[in-house]
Short mmCIF file of C-alpha atoms and ligand atoms in Angstrom, two decimals:
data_model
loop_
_atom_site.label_atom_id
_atom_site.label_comp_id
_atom_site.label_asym_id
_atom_site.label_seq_id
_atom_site.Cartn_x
_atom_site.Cartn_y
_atom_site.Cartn_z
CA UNK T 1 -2.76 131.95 -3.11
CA UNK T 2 -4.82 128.91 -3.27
CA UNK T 3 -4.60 124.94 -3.28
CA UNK T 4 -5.83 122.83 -6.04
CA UNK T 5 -7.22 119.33 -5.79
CA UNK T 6 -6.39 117.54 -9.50
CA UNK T 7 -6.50 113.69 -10.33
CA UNK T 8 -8.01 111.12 -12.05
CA UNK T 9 -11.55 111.57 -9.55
CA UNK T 10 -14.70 111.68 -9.75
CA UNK T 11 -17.11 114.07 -9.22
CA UNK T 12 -18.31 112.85 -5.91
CA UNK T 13 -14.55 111.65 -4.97
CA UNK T 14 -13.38 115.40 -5.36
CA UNK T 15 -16.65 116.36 -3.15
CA UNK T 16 -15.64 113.44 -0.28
CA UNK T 17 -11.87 114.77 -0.26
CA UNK T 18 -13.05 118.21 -0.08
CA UNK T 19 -15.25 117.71 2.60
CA UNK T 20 -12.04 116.20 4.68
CA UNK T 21 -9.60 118.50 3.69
CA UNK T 22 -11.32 121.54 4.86
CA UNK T 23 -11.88 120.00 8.25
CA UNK T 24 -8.29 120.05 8.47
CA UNK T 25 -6.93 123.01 6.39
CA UNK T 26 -7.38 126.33 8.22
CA UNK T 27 -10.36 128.68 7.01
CA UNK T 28 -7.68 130.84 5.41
CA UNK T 29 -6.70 128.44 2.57
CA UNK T 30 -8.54 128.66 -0.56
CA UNK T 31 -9.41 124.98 -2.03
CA UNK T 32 -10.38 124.43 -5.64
CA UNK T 33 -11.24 121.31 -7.53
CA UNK T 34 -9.85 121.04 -10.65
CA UNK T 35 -13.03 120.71 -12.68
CA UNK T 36 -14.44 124.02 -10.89
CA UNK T 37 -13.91 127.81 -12.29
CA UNK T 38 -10.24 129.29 -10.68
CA UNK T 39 -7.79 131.13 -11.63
CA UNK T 40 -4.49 129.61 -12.78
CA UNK T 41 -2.06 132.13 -11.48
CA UNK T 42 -3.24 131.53 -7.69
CA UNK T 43 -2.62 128.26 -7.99
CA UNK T 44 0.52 127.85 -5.43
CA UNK T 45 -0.13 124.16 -3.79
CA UNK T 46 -0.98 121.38 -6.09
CA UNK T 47 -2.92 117.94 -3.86
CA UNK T 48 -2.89 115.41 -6.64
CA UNK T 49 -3.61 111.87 -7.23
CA UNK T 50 -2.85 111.24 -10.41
CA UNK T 51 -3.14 114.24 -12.32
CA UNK T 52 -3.76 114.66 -15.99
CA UNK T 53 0.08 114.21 -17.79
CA UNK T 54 0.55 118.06 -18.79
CA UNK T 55 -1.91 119.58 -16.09
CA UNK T 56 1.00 121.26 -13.28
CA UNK T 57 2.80 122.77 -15.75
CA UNK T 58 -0.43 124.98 -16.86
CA UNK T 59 -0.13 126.38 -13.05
CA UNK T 60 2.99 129.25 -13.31
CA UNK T 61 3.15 129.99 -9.85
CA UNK T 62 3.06 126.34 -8.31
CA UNK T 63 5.73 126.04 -5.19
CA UNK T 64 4.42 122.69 -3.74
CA UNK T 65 3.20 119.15 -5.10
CA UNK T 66 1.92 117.09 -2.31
CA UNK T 67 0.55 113.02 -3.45
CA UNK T 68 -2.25 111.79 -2.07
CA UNK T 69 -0.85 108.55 -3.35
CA UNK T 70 2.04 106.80 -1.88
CA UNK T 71 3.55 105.53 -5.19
CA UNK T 72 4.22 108.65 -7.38
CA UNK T 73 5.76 107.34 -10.80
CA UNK T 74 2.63 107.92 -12.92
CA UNK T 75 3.23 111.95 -11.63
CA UNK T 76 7.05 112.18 -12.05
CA UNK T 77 6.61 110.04 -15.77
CA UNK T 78 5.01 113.44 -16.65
CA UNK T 79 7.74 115.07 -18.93
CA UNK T 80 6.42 118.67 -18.63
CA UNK T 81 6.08 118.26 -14.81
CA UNK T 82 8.01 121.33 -13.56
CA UNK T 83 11.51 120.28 -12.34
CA UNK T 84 12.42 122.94 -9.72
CA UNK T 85 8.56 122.46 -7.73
CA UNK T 86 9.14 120.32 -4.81
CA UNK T 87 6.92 116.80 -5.07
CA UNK T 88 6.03 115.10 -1.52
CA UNK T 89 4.83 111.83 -1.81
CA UNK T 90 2.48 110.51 1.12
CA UNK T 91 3.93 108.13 3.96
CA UNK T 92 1.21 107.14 6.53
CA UNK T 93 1.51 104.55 9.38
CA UNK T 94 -1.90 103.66 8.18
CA UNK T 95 -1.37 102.54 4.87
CA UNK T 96 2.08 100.96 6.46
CA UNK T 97 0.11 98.88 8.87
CA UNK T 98 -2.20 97.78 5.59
CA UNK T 99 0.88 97.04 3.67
CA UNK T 100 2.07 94.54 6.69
CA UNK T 101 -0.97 93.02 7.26
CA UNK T 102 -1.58 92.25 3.01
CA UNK T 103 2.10 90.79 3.05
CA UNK T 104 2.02 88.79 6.38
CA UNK T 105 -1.36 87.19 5.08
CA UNK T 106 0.14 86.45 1.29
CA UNK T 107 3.36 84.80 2.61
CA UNK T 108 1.48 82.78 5.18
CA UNK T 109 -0.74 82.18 2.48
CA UNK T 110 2.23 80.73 0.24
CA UNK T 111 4.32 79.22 3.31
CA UNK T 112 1.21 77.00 4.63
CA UNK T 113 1.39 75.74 1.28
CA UNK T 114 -2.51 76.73 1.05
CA UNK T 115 -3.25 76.81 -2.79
CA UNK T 116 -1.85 73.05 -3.13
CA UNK T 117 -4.66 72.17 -0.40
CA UNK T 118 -7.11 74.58 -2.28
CA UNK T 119 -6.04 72.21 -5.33
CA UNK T 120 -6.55 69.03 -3.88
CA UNK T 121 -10.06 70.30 -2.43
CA UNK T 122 -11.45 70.78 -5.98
CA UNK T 123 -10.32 67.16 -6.52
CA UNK T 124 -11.14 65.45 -3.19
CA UNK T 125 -7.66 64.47 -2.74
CA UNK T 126 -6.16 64.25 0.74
CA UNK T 127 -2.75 64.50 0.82
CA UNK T 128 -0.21 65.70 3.26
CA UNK T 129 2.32 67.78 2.52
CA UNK T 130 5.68 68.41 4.67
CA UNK T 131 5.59 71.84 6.56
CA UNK T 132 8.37 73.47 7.60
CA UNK T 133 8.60 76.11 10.51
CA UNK T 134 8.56 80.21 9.13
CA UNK T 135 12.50 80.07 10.22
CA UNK T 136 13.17 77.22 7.83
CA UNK T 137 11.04 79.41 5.16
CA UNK T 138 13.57 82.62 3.54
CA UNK T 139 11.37 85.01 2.31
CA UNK T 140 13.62 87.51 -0.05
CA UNK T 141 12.33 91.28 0.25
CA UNK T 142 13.19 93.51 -2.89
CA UNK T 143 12.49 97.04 -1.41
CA UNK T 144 13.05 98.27 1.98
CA UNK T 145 11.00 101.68 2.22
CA UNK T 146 8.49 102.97 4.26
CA UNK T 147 6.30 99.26 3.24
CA UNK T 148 9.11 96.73 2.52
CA UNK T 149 11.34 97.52 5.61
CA UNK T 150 7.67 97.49 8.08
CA UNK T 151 6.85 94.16 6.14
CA UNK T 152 10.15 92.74 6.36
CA UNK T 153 10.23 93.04 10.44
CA UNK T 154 6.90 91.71 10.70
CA UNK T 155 7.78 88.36 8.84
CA UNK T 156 11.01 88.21 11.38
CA UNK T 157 9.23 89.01 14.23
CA UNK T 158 6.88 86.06 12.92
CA UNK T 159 10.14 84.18 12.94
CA UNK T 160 10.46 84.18 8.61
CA UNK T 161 14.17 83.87 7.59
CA UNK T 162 13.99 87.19 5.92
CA UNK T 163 16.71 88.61 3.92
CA UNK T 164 16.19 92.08 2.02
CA UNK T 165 17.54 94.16 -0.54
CA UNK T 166 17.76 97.50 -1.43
CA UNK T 167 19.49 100.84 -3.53
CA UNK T 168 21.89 102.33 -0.28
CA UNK T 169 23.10 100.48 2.52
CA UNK T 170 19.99 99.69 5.35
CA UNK T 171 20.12 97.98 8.65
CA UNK T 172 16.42 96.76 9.54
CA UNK T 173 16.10 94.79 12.64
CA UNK T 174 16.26 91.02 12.63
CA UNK T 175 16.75 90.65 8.86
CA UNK T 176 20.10 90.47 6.69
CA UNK T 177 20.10 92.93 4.19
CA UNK T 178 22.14 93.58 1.29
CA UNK T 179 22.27 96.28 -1.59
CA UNK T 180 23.05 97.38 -5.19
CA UNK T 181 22.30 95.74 -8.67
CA UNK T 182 25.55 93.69 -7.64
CA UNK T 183 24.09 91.47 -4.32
CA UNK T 184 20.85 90.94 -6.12
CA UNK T 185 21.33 87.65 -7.11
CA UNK T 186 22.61 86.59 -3.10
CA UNK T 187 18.97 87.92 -2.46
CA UNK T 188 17.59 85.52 -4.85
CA UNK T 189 19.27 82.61 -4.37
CA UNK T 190 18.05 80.91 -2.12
CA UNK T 191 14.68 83.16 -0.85
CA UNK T 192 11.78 80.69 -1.46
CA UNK T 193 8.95 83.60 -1.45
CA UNK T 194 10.54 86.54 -3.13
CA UNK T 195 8.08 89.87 -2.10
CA UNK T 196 8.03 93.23 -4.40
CA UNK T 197 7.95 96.13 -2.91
CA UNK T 198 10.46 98.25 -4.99
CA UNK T 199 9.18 101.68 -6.63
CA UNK T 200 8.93 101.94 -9.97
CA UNK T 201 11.79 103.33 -11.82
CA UNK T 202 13.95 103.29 -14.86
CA UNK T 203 15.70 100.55 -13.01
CA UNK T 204 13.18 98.59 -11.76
CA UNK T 205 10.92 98.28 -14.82
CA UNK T 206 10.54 94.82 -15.66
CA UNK T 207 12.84 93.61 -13.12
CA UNK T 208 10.80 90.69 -12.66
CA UNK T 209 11.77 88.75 -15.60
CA UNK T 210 12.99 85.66 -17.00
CA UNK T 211 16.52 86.33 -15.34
CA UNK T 212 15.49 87.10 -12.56
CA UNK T 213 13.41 83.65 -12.36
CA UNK T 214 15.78 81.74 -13.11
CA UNK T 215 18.04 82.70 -10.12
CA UNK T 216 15.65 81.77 -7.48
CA UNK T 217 15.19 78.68 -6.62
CA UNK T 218 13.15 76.03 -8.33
CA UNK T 219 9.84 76.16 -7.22
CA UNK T 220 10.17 79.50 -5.64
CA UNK T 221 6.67 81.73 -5.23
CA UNK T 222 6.55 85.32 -6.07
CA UNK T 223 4.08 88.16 -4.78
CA UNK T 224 4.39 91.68 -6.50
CA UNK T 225 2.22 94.00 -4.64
CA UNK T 226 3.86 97.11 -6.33
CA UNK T 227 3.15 98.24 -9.63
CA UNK T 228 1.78 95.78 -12.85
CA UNK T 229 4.98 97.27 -14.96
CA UNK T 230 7.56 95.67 -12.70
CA UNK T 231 6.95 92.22 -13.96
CA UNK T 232 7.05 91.06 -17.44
CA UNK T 233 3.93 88.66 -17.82
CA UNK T 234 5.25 86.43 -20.38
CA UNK T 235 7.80 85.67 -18.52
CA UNK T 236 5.84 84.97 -15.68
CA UNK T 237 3.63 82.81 -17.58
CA UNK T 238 6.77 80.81 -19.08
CA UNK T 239 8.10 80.55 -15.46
CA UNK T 240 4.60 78.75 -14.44
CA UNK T 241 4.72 76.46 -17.34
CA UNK T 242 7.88 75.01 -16.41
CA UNK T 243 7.32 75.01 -12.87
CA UNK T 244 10.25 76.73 -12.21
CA UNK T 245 7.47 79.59 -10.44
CA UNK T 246 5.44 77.54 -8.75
CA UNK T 247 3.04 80.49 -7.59
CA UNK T 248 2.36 83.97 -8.23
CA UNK T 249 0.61 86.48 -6.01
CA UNK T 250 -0.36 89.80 -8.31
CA UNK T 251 -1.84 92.84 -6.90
CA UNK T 252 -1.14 95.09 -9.30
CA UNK T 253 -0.87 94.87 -13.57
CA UNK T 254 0.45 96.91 -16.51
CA UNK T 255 -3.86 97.62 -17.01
CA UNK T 256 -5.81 97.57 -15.04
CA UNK T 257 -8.62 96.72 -14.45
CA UNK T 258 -6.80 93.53 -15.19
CA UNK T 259 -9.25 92.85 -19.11
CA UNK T 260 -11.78 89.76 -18.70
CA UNK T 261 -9.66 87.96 -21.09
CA UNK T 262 -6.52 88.22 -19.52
CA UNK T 263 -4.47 84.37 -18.93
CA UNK T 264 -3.95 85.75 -15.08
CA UNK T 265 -7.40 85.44 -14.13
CA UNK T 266 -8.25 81.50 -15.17
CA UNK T 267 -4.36 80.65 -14.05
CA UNK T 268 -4.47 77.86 -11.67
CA UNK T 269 -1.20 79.09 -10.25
CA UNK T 270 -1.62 82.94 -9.92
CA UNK T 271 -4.44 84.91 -7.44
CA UNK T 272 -5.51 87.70 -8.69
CA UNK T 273 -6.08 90.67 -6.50
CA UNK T 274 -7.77 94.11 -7.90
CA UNK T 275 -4.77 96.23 -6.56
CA UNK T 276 -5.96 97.06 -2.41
CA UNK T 277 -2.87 95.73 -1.17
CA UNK T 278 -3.01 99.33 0.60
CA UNK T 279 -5.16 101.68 -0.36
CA UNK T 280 -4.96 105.53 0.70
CA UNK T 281 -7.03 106.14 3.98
CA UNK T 282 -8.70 109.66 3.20
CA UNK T 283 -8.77 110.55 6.58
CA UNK T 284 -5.07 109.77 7.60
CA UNK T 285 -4.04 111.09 4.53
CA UNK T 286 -6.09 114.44 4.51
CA UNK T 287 -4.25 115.34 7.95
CA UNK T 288 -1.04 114.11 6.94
CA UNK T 289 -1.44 116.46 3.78
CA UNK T 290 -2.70 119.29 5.88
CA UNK T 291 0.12 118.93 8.23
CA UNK T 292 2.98 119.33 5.04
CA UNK T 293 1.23 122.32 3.92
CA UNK T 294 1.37 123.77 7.02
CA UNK T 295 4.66 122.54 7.33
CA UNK T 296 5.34 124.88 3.81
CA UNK T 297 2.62 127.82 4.41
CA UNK T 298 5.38 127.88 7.25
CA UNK T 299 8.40 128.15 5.41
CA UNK T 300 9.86 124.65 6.87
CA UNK T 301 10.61 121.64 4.43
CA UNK T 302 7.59 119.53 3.82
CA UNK T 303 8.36 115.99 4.67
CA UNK T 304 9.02 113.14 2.68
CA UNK T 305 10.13 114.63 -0.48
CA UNK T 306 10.74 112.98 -3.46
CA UNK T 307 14.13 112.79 -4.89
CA UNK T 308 13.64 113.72 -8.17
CA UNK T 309 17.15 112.33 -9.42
CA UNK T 310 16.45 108.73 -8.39
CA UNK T 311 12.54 109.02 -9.15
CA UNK T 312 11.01 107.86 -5.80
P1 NAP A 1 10.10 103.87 -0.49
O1 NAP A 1 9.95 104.22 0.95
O2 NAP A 1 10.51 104.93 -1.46
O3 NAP A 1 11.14 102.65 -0.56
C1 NAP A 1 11.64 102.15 -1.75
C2 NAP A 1 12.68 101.08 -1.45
O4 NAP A 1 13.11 100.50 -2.69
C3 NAP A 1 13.93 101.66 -0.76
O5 NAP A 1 14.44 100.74 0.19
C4 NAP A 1 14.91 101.81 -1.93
O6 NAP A 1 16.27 101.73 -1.59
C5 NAP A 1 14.55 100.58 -2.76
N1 NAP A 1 14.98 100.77 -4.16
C6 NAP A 1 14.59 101.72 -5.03
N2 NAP A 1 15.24 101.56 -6.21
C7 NAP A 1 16.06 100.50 -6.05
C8 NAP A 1 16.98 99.85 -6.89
N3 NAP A 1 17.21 100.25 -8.16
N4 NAP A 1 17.68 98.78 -6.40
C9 NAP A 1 17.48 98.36 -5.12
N5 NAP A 1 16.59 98.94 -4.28
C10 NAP A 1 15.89 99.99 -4.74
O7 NAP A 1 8.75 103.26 -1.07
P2 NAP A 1 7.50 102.65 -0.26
O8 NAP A 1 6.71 103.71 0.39
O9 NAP A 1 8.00 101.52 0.58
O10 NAP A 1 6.60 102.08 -1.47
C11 NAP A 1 7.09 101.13 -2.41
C12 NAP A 1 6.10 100.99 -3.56
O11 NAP A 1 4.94 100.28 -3.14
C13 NAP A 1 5.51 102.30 -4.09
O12 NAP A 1 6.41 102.95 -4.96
C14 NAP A 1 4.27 101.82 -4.81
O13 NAP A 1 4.61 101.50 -6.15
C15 NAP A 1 3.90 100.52 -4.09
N6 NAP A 1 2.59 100.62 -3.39
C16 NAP A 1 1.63 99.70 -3.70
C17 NAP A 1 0.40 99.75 -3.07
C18 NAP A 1 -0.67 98.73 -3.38
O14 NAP A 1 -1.81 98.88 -2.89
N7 NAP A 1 -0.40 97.69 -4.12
C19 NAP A 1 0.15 100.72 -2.10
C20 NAP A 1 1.15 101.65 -1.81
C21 NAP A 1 2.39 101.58 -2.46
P3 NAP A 1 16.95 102.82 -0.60
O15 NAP A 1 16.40 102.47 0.77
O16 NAP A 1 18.39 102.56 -0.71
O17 NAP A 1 16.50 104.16 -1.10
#
C-alpha cells in the first residue's frame, strides 16, 4: 500500500511537500507524486490539494482522502469522486490563528473608517469623521466553523458587537448567534460589517447578492474572505453604485488570478487582496496530515471528516 501526493503543484511544490512529509511519515509508508511512475492499484491514501476532476476515481483501492487544503469544494464538485472513500479536510490552529488575525485587521480596517481617510489623503482634505467605540460597531458573522467561530470571539473579546449565524444551533462565547435560512435576515439587519466565512455549497453559492444587500443596512461594508463564487459581482458592483455597500473587502474571486481588466481592481470602494487570507502552513499541515494517517494506518477514525451529505 502506498500514499499519493496529487494536486494542482508544481514540480518543485511536490518536491518541498515531499521533503516534509517524509520527515513525518514513518519509513514504512511508500510516497508517490502523482507525476512520477506508480502503480495504481497500491494506491490506498490519497494527500491532495486540488486534484485533477476525474483523477481518485482512476485509484480502485483508495480507503482515505486527506486535504491539504482547508476548503474542499473544488474536490467534492468532482462528480466521479468515489462516494463511499472517506474525505478529511485539514483544520490547523495555524491557519485558525491566520484567519483571526486577516479578519481582526479587515474589520478594524473598515470600523476606523480608514479608506474614507485614505480618500481624503489623495485629495488633501482633512476632515473628521465621528468614531464610535467596537461595542457600538455589530459586526454580522455568516459562518461559525473552525475560522468564523475563532474570528467571531476575537472581535468580542476586542469588544465588537458580534452576532453570528450558522446551519445547526452553536453557542460561541460572548456573541449572539442564530441559525437556519430562516434568522438570516435578523443577522443582517442591523450588522454594519457583515464577514464571510461560510463554505461553499449548493446553498451558499451566490449568497451574497442583491437580496442579501438590500437587508443590511445602508451603508453597511462587506468582507468575503471565503471563496470568489459566494458573491455575485454585479451585484456587488450595483450595491457600490448606489451606496447602499459602502465598502467591499475581497479575498477571494470566481478567477483568479483576479484578470488585469477586471472593475474590482480600479474600484475606489473595494481592496483587492490575491486570496492569503490564510494560506496552508506546510509544516503544520504535513504533521497534522501525518497524524490522520496514522490515525487510519491504525484503524481509528481520521479526524475532521467531511460530511459528504451537506458538502463541507
Ligand atoms: P467549517 O468549520 O466547515 O464551518 C462552516 C460554518 O458554516 C459552520 O458554522 C456551518 O454551520 C456554517 N454553514 C455551512 N452551511 C451553512 C448554511 N447553508 N447556512 C448557515 N450556515 C452554514 O469551515 P471553516 O474551516 O471555518 O472554513 C470556512 C471556509 O473558509 C472554507 O470552506 C473555505 O472556503 C474558506 N477559507 C478561505 C481561506 C482564505 O485564505 N481566503 C483559507 C481557508 C479557508 P454548522 O456549524 O451548523 O455546521
Amino acid at each position: 500500500v502506498s500514499i499519493l501526493l496529487i494536486g494542482d503543484l508544481t514540480r518543485s511544490e511536490y518536491e518541498s511537500w515531499r521533503e516534509r512529509l517524509s520527515a513525518c511519515l514513518p519509513a514504512s509508508e511508500k510516497l508517490f507524486a502523482s507525476d512520477e511512475d506508480y502503480e495504481r492499484d497500491d494506491i490506498d491514501i490519497a494527500l491532495v490539494a486540488n486534484p485533477p476532476a476525474g483523477s481518485l476515481s482512476q485509484l480502485p483501492n483508495l480507503r482515505f482522502i486527506q486535504s491539504l487544503w482547508a476548503g474542499v469544494d473544488r474536490l467534492l464538485s468532482d462528480p466521479t469522486l468515489p462516494t463511499d472513500v472517506p474525505v478529511s479536510r485539514l483544520v490547523d490552529p495555524n491557519l485558525t490563528q491566520a484567519m483571526v488575525e486577516c479578519v481582526v485587521a479587515h474589520v478594524l480596517f473598515l470600523h476606523r473608517q480608514i479608506p474614507q481617510y485614505l480618500g481624503q489623503q489623495s485629495s488633501a482634505e482633512w476632515k473628521q469623521w465621528t468614531q464610535p467605540l467596537a461595542m457600538q460597531r455589530r459586526v454580522g458573522m455568516l459562518g461559525l466553523g473552525q475560522l468564523g467561530g475563532a474570528a467571531a470571539q476575537a472581535l468580542s473579546r476586542l469588544g465588537f458587537d458580534v452576532v453570528g449565524w450558522s446551519a445547526a444551533p452553536r453557542t460561541v462565547k460572548g456573541i449572539r448567534t442564530l441559525h437556519s435560512a430562516e434568522r438570516l435576515n435578523s443577522v443582517l439587519r442591523d450588522t454594519e460589517i457583515l464577514v464571510n466565512l461560510l463554505p461553499l455549497t449548493p446553498q451558499t453559492t451566490g449568497i451574497l447578492r442583491k437580496e442579501l444587500f438590500h437587508v443590511l443596512p445602508r451603508g453597511a461594508s462587506i468582507i468575503n474572505l471565503a471563496r470568489g463564487e459566494h458573491l455575485v459581482e454585479e451585484d456587488l458592483i450595483d450595491a457600490l453604485a448606489t451606496g447602499h455597500i459602502s465598502h467591499a473587502i475581497l479575498d477571494v474571486f470566481r478567477t483568479e488570478p483576479l484578470p488585469p481588466q477586471h472593475p474590482f481592481w480600479s474600484h475606489p470602494r473595494v481592496s483587492v487582496f490575491p486570496h492569503v487570507a490564510a494560506a496552508t502552513d506546510p509544516d503544520s499541515a504535513t504533521q497534522l496530515a501525518a497524524n490522520n494517517i496514522a490515525a487510519f494506518r491504525a484503524g481509528r477514525t481520521p479526524v475532521f471528516l467531511v460530511d459528504r451529505r451537506k458538502g463541507y
